[in-house]
Amino acid sequence: MLLAGGQGSRLGVLTARMAKPAVSFGGKYRIIDFPLSNCINSGIDTVGVLTQYQPLRLNSHIGIGIPWDLDRNVGGVSVLPPYERMTHTEWYTGTANAIYQNMEYMESFHPDYVLILSGDHIYKMDYEQMLSFHKQEGADVTIAVMPVPHEEARRFGIMITDETERIVDFEEKPENPRSNLASMGIYIFSWEVLKKALTVNADQPGLDFGKHIIPWCRDNGNPLYAWRFEGYWKDVGTLTSYWEANMELIDIVPEFNLYEEYWKIYTKNQTEPPQYFGRDSHVERSIIGEGAEIYGSVENSVIGCGVMIGAGTSVRNSILMNDTVIGENCVLDKVISAEGVRIGNGVVMGVGEDRENESDPHIYRDGLVTLGEGSVIPDGVRIGKNVMIFGKTDLSDYPGGSLAGGRTLTKP
């Protein structure tokens, strides 16, 4: 069961028109491609994807599951939005509530075990190994965990385990954590235990695994075990972590390798022509998507499918999503451009002082310039750091031809 209904508000304007799992990643992928690919690579061929917020782009991307070999007569992939009932109709109000509302779907497959996943993490994991551990230990609940720096542990659900990895206590975002084993939000439940836990706690407001289901299982004597994961795992829940994860893909020796034959990441393929590089173009340490046309310079960047970069333009340390068009003689540094953005000639972005953003300083930070889907930037303007722009802007929106660092500009 793949939880993919979150808004992802910490990604700011990138999720204004789509759910976080549908956001582009790594040039040609979307975030949900990673858990879906993990499923099929692990031999899981029955997947329910729970959607809610802005589901159109996500539903279109998943389709009937062909890219992941999940177009099956029995099982396969099913998109599961909230739906109206005779009584107690509601949106998904928490992670466990979303699973509870789909009990009938799970019951129809008569499962022995249910794997619960989040749709917005970047990682490769063999869930079969985790299931083998679950069976071997006779667990009712197994939680994937990984060690985090002690100073960051208070941001996570923390497991306290004994020498056999049995969980003896669980702390949800503790002020003074007793361990640094953080829950990854990946659970395996024995079906009968999950069914009982969900049913008994169904009336809890905002029914959640970390706050309600896991503590209930612990208090009722169900064996809980921690399965340690030691690979790459990234929660791309903020603009900074999203930008960092993309930049890590283009390291000389990337910690997260997209090119491994034995664990492929599958996605819906775009029908795009080949990339084209102009005579005077220069590309260094970058990912370039299909159908891109590069006439300028690209360094240390991730470029999506169908992007066009004009002559004399320099793009550095940036993420340009599908169908972004940039004019000539521009300079872009640390820019995140959502899909379908249009940037005129002679535009300079990511310059000047590192001022705090005026509207959402906890989102638009670390010197990034963020452009929402379909935004238009006119010719010749200068745009500072920690700026967010969303909409079709013109020269009248830029007094003196510039937008100072930390500003937010939104137009219908």
Short mmCIF file of N, CA and C in Angstrom, two decimals, residues 3 24 37 49 114 138 167 169 171 173 176 181 198 214 221 275 280 317 322 370-371 373 377 387 393 405 409-410:
data_model
loop_
_atom_site.label_atom_id
_atom_site.label_comp_id
_atom_site.label_asym_id
_atom_site.label_seq_id
_atom_site.Cartn_x
_atom_site.Cartn_y
_atom_site.Cartn_z
N LEU A 3 1.37 5.15 0.02
CA LEU A 3 0.72 6.41 0.41
C LEU A 3 1.26 7.54 -0.44
N SER A 24 8.84 16.01 -10.67
CA SER A 24 9.96 15.47 -11.44
C SER A 24 11.19 15.31 -10.57
N SER A 37 9.26 1.18 -8.52
CA SER A 37 10.31 0.33 -9.07
C SER A 37 10.84 -0.63 -8.02
N VAL A 49 -2.19 2.33 -4.75
CA VAL A 49 -1.63 3.68 -4.61
C VAL A 49 -2.73 4.60 -4.11
N VAL A 114 1.10 -7.20 4.73
CA VAL A 114 0.86 -5.94 4.03
C VAL A 114 2.07 -5.03 4.25
N GLY A 138 9.47 -13.93 13.53
CA GLY A 138 8.12 -14.13 14.02
C GLY A 138 7.46 -12.83 14.43
N ILE A 167 11.85 -4.25 19.14
CA ILE A 167 11.57 -2.88 19.60
C ILE A 167 10.96 -2.95 20.99
N ASP A 169 10.69 0.04 22.88
CA ASP A 169 10.00 1.31 23.10
C ASP A 169 10.04 2.12 21.81
N GLU A 171 9.43 6.25 20.39
CA GLU A 171 9.24 7.66 20.74
C GLU A 171 8.97 8.45 19.46
N LYS A 173 9.12 11.69 17.63
CA LYS A 173 9.78 13.01 17.64
C LYS A 173 10.10 13.47 19.07
N ASN A 176 14.31 14.56 23.81
CA ASN A 176 15.60 13.99 24.23
C ASN A 176 15.65 12.52 23.83
N LEU A 181 17.99 5.43 16.06
CA LEU A 181 17.39 4.57 15.04
C LEU A 181 16.05 5.17 14.61
N LEU A 198 -6.24 -1.43 13.11
CA LEU A 198 -6.97 -0.38 12.41
C LEU A 198 -8.43 -0.31 12.89
N ILE A 214 1.34 2.01 15.83
CA ILE A 214 2.55 1.39 16.38
C ILE A 214 2.50 1.35 17.91
N GLY A 221 1.30 -6.09 23.24
CA GLY A 221 2.19 -7.25 23.28
C GLY A 221 2.52 -7.86 21.94
N GLN A 275 18.51 14.24 -27.75
CA GLN A 275 19.07 15.54 -27.34
C GLN A 275 19.82 16.16 -28.51
N ASP A 280 28.34 25.66 -30.32
CA ASP A 280 29.05 26.39 -29.27
C ASP A 280 28.57 26.01 -27.86
N ASN A 317 24.29 24.74 -11.39
CA ASN A 317 23.74 24.28 -10.09
C ASN A 317 22.21 24.36 -10.06
N ASN A 322 10.81 19.52 -17.13
CA ASN A 322 10.40 19.31 -18.52
C ASN A 322 9.83 20.58 -19.17
N THR A 370 13.04 29.78 -7.03
CA THR A 370 12.04 28.75 -7.37
C THR A 370 10.96 29.34 -8.26
N LEU A 371 10.74 28.69 -9.40
CA LEU A 371 9.76 29.15 -10.38
C LEU A 371 8.64 28.12 -10.50
N GLU A 373 5.16 26.20 -11.94
CA GLU A 373 4.80 25.63 -13.25
C GLU A 373 4.15 26.69 -14.15
N ILE A 377 8.91 34.70 -17.39
CA ILE A 377 9.83 35.75 -16.93
C ILE A 377 10.20 36.60 -18.15
N VAL A 387 14.11 33.75 -3.90
CA VAL A 387 12.93 34.33 -4.54
C VAL A 387 12.00 33.21 -5.02
N THR A 393 4.45 36.75 -15.51
CA THR A 393 4.84 38.11 -15.13
C THR A 393 5.29 38.90 -16.35
N GLY A 405 16.36 40.04 -3.68
CA GLY A 405 16.39 38.78 -2.98
C GLY A 405 15.35 38.72 -1.87
N LEU A 409 6.66 36.69 -5.76
CA LEU A 409 5.84 37.30 -6.81
C LEU A 409 4.89 36.25 -7.35
N THR A 410 3.61 36.48 -7.13
CA THR A 410 2.58 35.53 -7.59
C THR A 410 1.55 36.30 -8.42
#
